[in-house]
Coordinates of C-alpha atoms and ligand atoms in Angstrom, one line a residue:
X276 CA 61.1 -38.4 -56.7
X277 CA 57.8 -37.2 -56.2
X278 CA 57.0 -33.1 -56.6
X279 CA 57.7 -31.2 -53.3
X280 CA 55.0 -29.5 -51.6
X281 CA 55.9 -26.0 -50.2
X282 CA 54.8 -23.4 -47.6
X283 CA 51.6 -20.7 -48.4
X284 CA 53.0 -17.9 -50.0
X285 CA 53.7 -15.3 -47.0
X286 CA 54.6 -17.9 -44.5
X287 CA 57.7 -19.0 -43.3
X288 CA 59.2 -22.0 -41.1
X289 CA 60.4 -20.8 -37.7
X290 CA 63.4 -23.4 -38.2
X291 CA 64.9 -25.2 -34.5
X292 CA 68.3 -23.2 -35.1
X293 CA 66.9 -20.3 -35.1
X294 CA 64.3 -20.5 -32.3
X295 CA 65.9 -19.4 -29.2
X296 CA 66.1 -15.9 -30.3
X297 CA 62.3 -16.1 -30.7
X298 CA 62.3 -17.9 -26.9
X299 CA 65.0 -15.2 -25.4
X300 CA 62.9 -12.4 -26.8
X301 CA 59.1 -14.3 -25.8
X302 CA 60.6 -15.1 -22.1
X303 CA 62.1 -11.2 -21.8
X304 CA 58.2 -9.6 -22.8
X305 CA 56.7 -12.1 -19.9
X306 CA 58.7 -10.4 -17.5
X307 CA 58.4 -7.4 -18.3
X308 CA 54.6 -7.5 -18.5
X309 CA 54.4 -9.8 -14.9
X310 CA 56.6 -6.1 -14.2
X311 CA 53.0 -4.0 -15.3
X312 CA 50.6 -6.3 -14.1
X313 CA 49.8 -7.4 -16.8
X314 CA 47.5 -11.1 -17.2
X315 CA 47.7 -13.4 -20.1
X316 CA 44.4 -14.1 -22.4
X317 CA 44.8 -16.3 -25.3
X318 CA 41.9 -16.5 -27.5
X319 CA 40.9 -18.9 -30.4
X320 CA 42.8 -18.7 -33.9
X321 CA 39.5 -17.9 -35.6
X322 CA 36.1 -15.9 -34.9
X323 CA 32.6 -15.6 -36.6
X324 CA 33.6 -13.3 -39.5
X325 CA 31.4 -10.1 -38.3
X326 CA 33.4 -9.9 -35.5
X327 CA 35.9 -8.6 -37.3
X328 CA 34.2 -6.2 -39.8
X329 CA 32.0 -4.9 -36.7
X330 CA 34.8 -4.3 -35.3
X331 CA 37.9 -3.1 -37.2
X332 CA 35.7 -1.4 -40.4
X333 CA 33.9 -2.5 -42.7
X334 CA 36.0 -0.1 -44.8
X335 CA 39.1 -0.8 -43.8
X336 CA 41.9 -2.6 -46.0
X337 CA 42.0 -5.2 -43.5
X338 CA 38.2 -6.5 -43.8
X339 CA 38.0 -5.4 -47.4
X340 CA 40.6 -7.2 -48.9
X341 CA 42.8 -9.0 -46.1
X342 CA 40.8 -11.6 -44.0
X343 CA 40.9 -15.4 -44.4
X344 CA 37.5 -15.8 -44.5
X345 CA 35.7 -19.3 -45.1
X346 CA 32.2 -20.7 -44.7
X347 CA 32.4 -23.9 -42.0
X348 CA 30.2 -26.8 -42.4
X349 CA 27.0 -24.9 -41.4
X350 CA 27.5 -22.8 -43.6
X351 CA 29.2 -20.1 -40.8
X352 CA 31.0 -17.1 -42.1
X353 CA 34.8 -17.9 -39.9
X354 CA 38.0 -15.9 -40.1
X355 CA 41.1 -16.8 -38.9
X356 CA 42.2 -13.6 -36.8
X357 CA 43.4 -10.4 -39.0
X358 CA 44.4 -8.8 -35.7
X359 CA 43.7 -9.4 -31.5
X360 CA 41.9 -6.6 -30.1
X361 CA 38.9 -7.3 -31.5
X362 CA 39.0 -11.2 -30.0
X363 CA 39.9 -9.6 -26.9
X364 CA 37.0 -7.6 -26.6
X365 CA 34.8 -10.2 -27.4
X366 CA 36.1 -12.4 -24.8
X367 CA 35.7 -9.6 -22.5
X368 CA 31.9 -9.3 -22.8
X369 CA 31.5 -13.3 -23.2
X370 CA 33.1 -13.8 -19.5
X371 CA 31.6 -10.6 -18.0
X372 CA 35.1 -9.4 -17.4
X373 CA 33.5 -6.1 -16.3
X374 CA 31.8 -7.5 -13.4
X375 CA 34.6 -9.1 -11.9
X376 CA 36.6 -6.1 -11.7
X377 CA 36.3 -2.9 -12.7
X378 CA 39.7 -2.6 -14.3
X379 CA 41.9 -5.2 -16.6
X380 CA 45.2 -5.4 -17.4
X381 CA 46.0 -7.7 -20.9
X382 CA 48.5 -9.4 -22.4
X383 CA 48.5 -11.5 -25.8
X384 CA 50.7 -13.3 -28.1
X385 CA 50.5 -15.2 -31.1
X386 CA 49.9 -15.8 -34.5
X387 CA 47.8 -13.6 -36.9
X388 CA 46.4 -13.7 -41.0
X389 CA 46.4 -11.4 -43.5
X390 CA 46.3 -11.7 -46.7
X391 CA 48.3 -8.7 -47.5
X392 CA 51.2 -8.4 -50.1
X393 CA 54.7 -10.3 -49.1
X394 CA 57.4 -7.8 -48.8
X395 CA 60.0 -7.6 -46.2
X396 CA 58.3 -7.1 -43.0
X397 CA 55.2 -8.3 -43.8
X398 CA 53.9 -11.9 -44.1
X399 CA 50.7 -13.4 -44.3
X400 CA 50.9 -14.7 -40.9
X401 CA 52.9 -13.2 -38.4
X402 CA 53.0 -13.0 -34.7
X403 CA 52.2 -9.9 -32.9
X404 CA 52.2 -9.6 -28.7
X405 CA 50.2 -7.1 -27.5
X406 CA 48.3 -5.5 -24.3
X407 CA 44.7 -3.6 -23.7
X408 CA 43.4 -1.6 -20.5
X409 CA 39.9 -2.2 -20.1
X410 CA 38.0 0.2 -17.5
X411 CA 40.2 3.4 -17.2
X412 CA 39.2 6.7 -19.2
X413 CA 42.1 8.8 -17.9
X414 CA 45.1 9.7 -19.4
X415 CA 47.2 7.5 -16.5
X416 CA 46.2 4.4 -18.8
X417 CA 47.4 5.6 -22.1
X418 CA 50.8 6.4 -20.7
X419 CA 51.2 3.4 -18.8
X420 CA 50.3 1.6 -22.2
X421 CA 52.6 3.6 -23.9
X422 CA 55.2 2.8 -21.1
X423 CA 54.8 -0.2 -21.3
X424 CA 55.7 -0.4 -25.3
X425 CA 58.8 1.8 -24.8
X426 CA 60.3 -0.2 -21.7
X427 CA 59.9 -3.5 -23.9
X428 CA 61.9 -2.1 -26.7
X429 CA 64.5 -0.5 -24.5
X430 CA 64.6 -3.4 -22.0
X431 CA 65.5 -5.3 -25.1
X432 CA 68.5 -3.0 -25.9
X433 CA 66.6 -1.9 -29.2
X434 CA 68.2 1.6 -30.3
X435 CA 67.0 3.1 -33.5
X436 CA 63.5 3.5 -32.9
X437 CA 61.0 6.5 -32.6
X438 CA 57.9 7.2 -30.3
X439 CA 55.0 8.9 -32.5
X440 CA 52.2 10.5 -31.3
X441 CA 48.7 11.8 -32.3
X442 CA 45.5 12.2 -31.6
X443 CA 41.9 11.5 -33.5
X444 CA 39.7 13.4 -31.2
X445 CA 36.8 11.4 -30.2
X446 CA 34.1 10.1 -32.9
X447 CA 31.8 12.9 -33.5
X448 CA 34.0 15.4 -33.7
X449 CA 36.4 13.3 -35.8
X450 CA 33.3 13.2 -38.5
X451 CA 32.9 16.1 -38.2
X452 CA 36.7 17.1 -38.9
X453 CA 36.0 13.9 -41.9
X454 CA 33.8 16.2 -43.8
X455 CA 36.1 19.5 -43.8
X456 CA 38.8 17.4 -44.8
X457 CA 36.7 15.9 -47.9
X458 CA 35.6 19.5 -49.0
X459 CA 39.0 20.6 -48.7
X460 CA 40.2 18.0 -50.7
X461 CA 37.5 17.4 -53.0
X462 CA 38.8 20.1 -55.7
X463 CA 41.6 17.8 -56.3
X464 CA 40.1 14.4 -56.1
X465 CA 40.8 13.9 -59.7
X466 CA 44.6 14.2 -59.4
X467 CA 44.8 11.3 -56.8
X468 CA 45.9 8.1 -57.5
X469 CA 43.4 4.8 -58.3
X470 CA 43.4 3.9 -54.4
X471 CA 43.0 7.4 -53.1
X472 CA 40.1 7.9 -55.2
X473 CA 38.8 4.7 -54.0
X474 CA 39.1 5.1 -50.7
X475 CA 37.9 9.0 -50.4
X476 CA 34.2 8.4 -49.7
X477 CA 34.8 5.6 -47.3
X478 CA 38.2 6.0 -45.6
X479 CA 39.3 9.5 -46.2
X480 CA 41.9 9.3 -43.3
X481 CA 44.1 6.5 -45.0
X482 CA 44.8 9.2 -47.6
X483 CA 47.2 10.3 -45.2
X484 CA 49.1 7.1 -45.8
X485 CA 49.4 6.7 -49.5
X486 CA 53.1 7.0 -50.4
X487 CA 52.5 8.3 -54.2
X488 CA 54.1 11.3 -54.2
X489 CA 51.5 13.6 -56.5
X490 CA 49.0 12.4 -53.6
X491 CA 51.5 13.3 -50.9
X492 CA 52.3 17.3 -52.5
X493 CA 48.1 17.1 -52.1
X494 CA 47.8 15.8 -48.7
X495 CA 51.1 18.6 -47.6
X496 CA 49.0 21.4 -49.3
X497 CA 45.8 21.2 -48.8
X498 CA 44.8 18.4 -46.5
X499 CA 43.8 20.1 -42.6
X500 CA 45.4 18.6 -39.9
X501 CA 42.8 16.9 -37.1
X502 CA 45.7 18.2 -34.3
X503 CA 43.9 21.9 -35.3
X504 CA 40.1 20.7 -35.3
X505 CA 40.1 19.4 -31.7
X506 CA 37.7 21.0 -28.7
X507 CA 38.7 22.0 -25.8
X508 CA 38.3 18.5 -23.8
X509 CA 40.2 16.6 -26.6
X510 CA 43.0 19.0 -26.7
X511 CA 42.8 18.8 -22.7
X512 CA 43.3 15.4 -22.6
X513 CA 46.2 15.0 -25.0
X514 CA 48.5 17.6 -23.2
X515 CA 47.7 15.3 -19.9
X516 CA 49.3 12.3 -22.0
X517 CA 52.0 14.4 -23.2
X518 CA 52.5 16.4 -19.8
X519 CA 52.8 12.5 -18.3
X520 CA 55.0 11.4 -21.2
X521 CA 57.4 14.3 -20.1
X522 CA 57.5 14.0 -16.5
X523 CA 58.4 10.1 -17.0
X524 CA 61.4 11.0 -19.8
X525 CA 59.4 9.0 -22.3
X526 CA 60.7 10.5 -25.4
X527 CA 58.3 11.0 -28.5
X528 CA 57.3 13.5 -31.4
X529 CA 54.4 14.2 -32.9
X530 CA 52.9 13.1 -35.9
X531 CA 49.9 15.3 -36.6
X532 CA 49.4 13.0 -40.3
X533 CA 49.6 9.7 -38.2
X534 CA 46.0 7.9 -38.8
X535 CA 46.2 4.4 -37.8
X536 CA 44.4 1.7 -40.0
X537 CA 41.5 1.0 -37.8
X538 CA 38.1 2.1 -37.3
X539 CA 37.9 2.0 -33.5
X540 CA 40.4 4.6 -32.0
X541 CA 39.6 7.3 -29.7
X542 CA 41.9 10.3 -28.7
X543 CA 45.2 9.2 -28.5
X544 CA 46.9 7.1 -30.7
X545 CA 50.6 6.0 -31.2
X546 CA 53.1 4.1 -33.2
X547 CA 57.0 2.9 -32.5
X548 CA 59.0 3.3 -35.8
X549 CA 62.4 1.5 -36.5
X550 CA 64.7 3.1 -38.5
X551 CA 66.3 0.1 -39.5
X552 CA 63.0 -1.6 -41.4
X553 CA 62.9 0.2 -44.7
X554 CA 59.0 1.0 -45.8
X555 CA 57.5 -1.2 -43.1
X556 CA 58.9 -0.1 -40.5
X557 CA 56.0 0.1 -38.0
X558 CA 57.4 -1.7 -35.0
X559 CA 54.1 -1.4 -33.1
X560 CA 50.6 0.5 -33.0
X561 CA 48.2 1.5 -31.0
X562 CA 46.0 4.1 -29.0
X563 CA 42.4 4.5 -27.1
X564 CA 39.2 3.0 -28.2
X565 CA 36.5 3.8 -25.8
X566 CA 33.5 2.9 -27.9
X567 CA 35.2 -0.6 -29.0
X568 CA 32.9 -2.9 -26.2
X569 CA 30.0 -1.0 -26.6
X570 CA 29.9 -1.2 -30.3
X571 CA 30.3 -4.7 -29.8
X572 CA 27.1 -5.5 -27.1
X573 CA 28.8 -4.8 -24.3
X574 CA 28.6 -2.0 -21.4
X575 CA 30.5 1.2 -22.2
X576 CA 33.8 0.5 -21.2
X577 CA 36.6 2.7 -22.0
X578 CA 40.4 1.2 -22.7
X579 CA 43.6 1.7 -24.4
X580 CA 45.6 -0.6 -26.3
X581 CA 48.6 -1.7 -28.9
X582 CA 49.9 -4.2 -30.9
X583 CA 53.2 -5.4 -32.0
X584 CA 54.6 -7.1 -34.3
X585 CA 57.6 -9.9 -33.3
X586 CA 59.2 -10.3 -37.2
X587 CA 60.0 -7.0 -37.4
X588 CA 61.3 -6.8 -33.7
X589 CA 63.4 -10.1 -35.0
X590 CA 64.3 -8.0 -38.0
X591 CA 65.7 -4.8 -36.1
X592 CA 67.2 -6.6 -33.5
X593 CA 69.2 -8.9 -35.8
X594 CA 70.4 -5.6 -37.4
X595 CA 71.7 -4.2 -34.6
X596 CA 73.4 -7.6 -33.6
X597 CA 71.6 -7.9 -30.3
X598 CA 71.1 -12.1 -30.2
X599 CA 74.4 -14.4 -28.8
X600 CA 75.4 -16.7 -32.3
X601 CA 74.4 -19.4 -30.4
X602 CA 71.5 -22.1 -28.7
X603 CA 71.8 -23.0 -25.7
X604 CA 74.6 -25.5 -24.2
X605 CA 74.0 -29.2 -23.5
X606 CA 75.1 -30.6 -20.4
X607 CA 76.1 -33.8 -21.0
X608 CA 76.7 -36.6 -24.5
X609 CA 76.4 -39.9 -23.6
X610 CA 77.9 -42.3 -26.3
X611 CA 76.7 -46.0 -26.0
X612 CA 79.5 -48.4 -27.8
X613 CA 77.7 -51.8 -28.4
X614 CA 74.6 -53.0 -28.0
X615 CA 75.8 -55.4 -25.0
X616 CA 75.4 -52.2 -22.8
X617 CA 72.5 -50.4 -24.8
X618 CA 69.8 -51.4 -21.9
X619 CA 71.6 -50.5 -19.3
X620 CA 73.5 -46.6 -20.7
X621 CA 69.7 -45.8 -21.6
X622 CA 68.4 -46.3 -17.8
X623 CA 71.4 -44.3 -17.2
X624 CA 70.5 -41.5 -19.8
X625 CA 67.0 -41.7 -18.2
X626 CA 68.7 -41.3 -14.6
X627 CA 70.5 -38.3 -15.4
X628 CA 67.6 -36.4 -17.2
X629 CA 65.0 -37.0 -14.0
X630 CA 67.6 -35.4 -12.2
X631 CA 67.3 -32.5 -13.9
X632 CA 70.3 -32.1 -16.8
X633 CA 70.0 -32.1 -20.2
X634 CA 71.8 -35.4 -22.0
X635 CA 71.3 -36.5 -25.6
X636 CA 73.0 -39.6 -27.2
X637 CA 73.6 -41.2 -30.5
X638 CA 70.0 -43.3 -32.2
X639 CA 72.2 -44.4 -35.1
X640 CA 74.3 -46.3 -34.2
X641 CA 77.3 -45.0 -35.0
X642 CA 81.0 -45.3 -34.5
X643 CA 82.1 -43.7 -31.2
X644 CA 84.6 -41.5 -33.1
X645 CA 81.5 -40.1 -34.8
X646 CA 79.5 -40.0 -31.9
X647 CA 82.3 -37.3 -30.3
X648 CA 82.2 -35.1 -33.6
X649 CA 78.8 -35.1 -32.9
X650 CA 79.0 -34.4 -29.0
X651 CA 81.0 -31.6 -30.1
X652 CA 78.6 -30.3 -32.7
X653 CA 76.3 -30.2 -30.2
X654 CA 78.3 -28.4 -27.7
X655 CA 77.9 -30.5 -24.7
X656 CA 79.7 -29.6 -22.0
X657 CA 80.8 -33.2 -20.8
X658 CA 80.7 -36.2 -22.9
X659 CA 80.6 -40.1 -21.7
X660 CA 81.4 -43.6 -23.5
X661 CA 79.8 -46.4 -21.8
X662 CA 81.2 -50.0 -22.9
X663 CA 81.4 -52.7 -21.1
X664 CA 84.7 -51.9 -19.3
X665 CA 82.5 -49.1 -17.6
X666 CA 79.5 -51.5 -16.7
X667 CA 82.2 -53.9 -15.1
X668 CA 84.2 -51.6 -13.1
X669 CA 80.8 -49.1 -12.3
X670 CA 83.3 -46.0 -13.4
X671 CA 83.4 -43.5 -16.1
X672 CA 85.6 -41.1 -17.2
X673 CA 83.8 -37.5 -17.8
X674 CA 85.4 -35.8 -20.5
X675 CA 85.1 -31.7 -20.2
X676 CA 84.6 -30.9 -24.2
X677 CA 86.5 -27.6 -23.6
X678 CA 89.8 -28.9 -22.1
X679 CA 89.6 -32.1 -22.9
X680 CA 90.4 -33.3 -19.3
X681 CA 89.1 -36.4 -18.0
X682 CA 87.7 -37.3 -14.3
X683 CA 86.9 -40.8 -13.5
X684 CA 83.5 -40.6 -11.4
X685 CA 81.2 -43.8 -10.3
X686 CA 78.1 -43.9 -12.4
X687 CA 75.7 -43.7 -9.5
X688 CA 77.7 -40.5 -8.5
X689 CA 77.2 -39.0 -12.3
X690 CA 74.5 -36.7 -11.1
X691 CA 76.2 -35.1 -8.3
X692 CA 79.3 -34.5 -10.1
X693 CA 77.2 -32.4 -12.6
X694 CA 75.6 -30.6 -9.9
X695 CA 78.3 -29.1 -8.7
Ligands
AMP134 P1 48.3 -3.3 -36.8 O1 47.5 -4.4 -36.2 O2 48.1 -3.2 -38.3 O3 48.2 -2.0 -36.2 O4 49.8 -3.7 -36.7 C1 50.5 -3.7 -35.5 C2 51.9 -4.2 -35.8 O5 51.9 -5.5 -36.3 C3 52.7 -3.4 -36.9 O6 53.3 -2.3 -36.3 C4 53.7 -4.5 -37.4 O7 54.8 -4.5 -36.5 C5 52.9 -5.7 -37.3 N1 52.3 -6.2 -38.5 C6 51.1 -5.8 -39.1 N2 50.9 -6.4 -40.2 C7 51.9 -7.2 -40.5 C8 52.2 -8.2 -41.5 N3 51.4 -8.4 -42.5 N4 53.4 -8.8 -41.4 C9 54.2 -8.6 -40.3 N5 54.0 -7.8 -39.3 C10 52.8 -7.1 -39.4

């Protein structure tokens, strides 16, 4: 036998038994973003590679150390998409979205790269759905984005799960709020860990995230908060969203430590947490990024976004039992005895499927007794056995797989008798 190939490390098969939970879950987010207004995009699996680190930070883990990158043919740097927003916005400029209308509603899903370290929860591609509001600078947008997130999780009868909130101020006064932070900090620099250290010069914020617990005592004692270092406008704008929040029971808490990976946010930013995930337990992420087109060629455009990620959602939901143990039911098992009536039980097959039910048969040719097991293990609803008797006398005898009870019906009268 010859050596078995195997899937990428971080990947994994999304196997035909276990796909309808996907397709239950994928058909349930359509509705409920049709329910927002929300429109479809779907953008291409990979983008010229400065897209990205224009975009999501030079400095962030994600284009530092996480993107697929390659060089095409001519010699192009391409990555294969480390997240959506930024393909989003780029699609927004390219088709002049802005000039159609002066406001846009979002929706995306599919699959995403990173080459991040496999754990539970985290893959090296995985599928995220997400939505963005282009146009709208008001705190009306954030909370319908935010909303939105919370309806879908509770909408799919998700229950141990948190709203967090925060808020980065907007750019300039966030660097400025950078540099206090690194002068507070600065006197213990030395007792961080390898990555802190690393990242204090060029990402300072992600401190906030490091789970060593020397760097966390640091962070606890000394590290200002940006919730304190906000003007008057910022802190204006976040008691709108949180005054909005309130008055549509949204329930959330705030996490004044809470920095997000990327570059690009704004303002507000959230995350949903599961408390069923262990360490990665970020079920979604997101918040305002009003510079995002601009910084990107197009006109100043304020918007509001998140992302989420579907394994995880898989993940919690399994916990908490929420998917039926089974796919879906087949209507009807045809079993074709000989090959004297092969041409003809086919057309009928055929028959029965324009018409709109779903029928599969046997393609091995088996024995009929083996052809019920499998009927069975496919848990059709009726079942058939065409032979020549049945050709002759133009009846069959529908078997209902539950009760075992026969009815003898005309085969040109098959389809009625399974629309009823
Ligand atoms: P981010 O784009 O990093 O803000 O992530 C948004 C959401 O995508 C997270 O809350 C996770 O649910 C999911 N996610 C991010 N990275 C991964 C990964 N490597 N594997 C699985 N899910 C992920």
């Amino acid at each position: 036998m010859k050596n078995k190939i195997k899937s990428v490390k971080g990947t994994y098969d999304l196997l035909p038994s276990e796909i309808y939970k996907w397709q239950e879950v994928e058909n349930k987010l359509r509705s409920i973003f049709s329910l927002y207004n929300f429109l479809e995009i779907r953008t291409p699996i990979f983008e010229k590679s400065k897209l990205f680190s224009r975009s999501v930070g030079e400095f962030t883990d994600i284009v530092n150390k996480e993107m697929y990158s390659f060089l095409d043919k001519g010699k192009e740097s391409l990555t294969l998409r480390p997240e959506l927003t930024a393909s989003v916005v780029r699609s927004y400029i390219e088709h002049n979205f802005q000039q159609i209308s002066s406001i846009h509603k979002i929706w995306y899903y599919g699959p995403l790269f990173r080459q991040e370290k496999p754990q539970a929860g985290r893959y090296r591609q995985f599928y995220q759905f997400g939505s963005e509001i282009f146009g709208s600078a008001y705190p009306e947008s954030d909370v319908e984005l935010i909303d939105l997130a919370y309806t879908i999780y509770t909408k799919l009868g998700l229950k141990n799960w948190t709203l967090y909130i925060n808020t980065l101020g907007k750019k300039e006064n966030r660097n400025k709020y950078i540099e206090i932070l690194k002068e507070s900090l600065f006197p213990y620099k030395d007792k961080m860990c390898a990555n802190c250290k690393n990242r204090f010069d060029k990402n300072i914020l992600r401190l906030f995230d490091c789970k060593n617990s020397n760097c966390k005592k640091i962070m606890n004692e000394y590290a200002p908060l940006i919730i304190d270092h906000l003007s008057n406008d910022e802190k204006d704008y976040f008691e709108e969203v949180k005054s909005l929040l309130d008055q549509l029971n949204i329930n959330y808490e705030i996490d004044p430590t809470m920095v997000r990976g990327l570059d690009y946010y704004t303002n507000m930013i959230f995350e949903i947490r599961s408390e069923n995930l262990g360490s990665q337990d970020a079920l979604c992420g997101g918040g305002r990024y009003n510079n995002l087109v601009e910084d990107l060629g197009g006109k100043f455009t304020p918007a509001v976004g998140f992302a989420a990620g579907m394994e995880r959602l898989m993940i919690a939901m399994e916990k908490e039992n929420l998917f039926k143990n089974e796919s879906e039911e087949l209507d009807i098992y045809i079993a074709i005895m000989n090959k004297n009536v092969r041409n003809k039980a086919m057309q009928i097959v055929k028959e029965i499927r324009n018409n709109g039910h779903s029928v599969d048969m046997d393609l091995q040719r088996r024995s009929v007794k083996a052809m019920m097991r499998e009927a069975n293990k496919k848990r059709a609803k009726y079942s058939i056995v065409i032979g020549e008797n049945e050709l002759q006398s133009g009846e069959v005898n529908i078997k209902t797989m539950e009760s075992g009870k026969a009815k003898t019906v005309k085969i040109d009268k098959i389809n009625d008798f399974l629309s009823v």
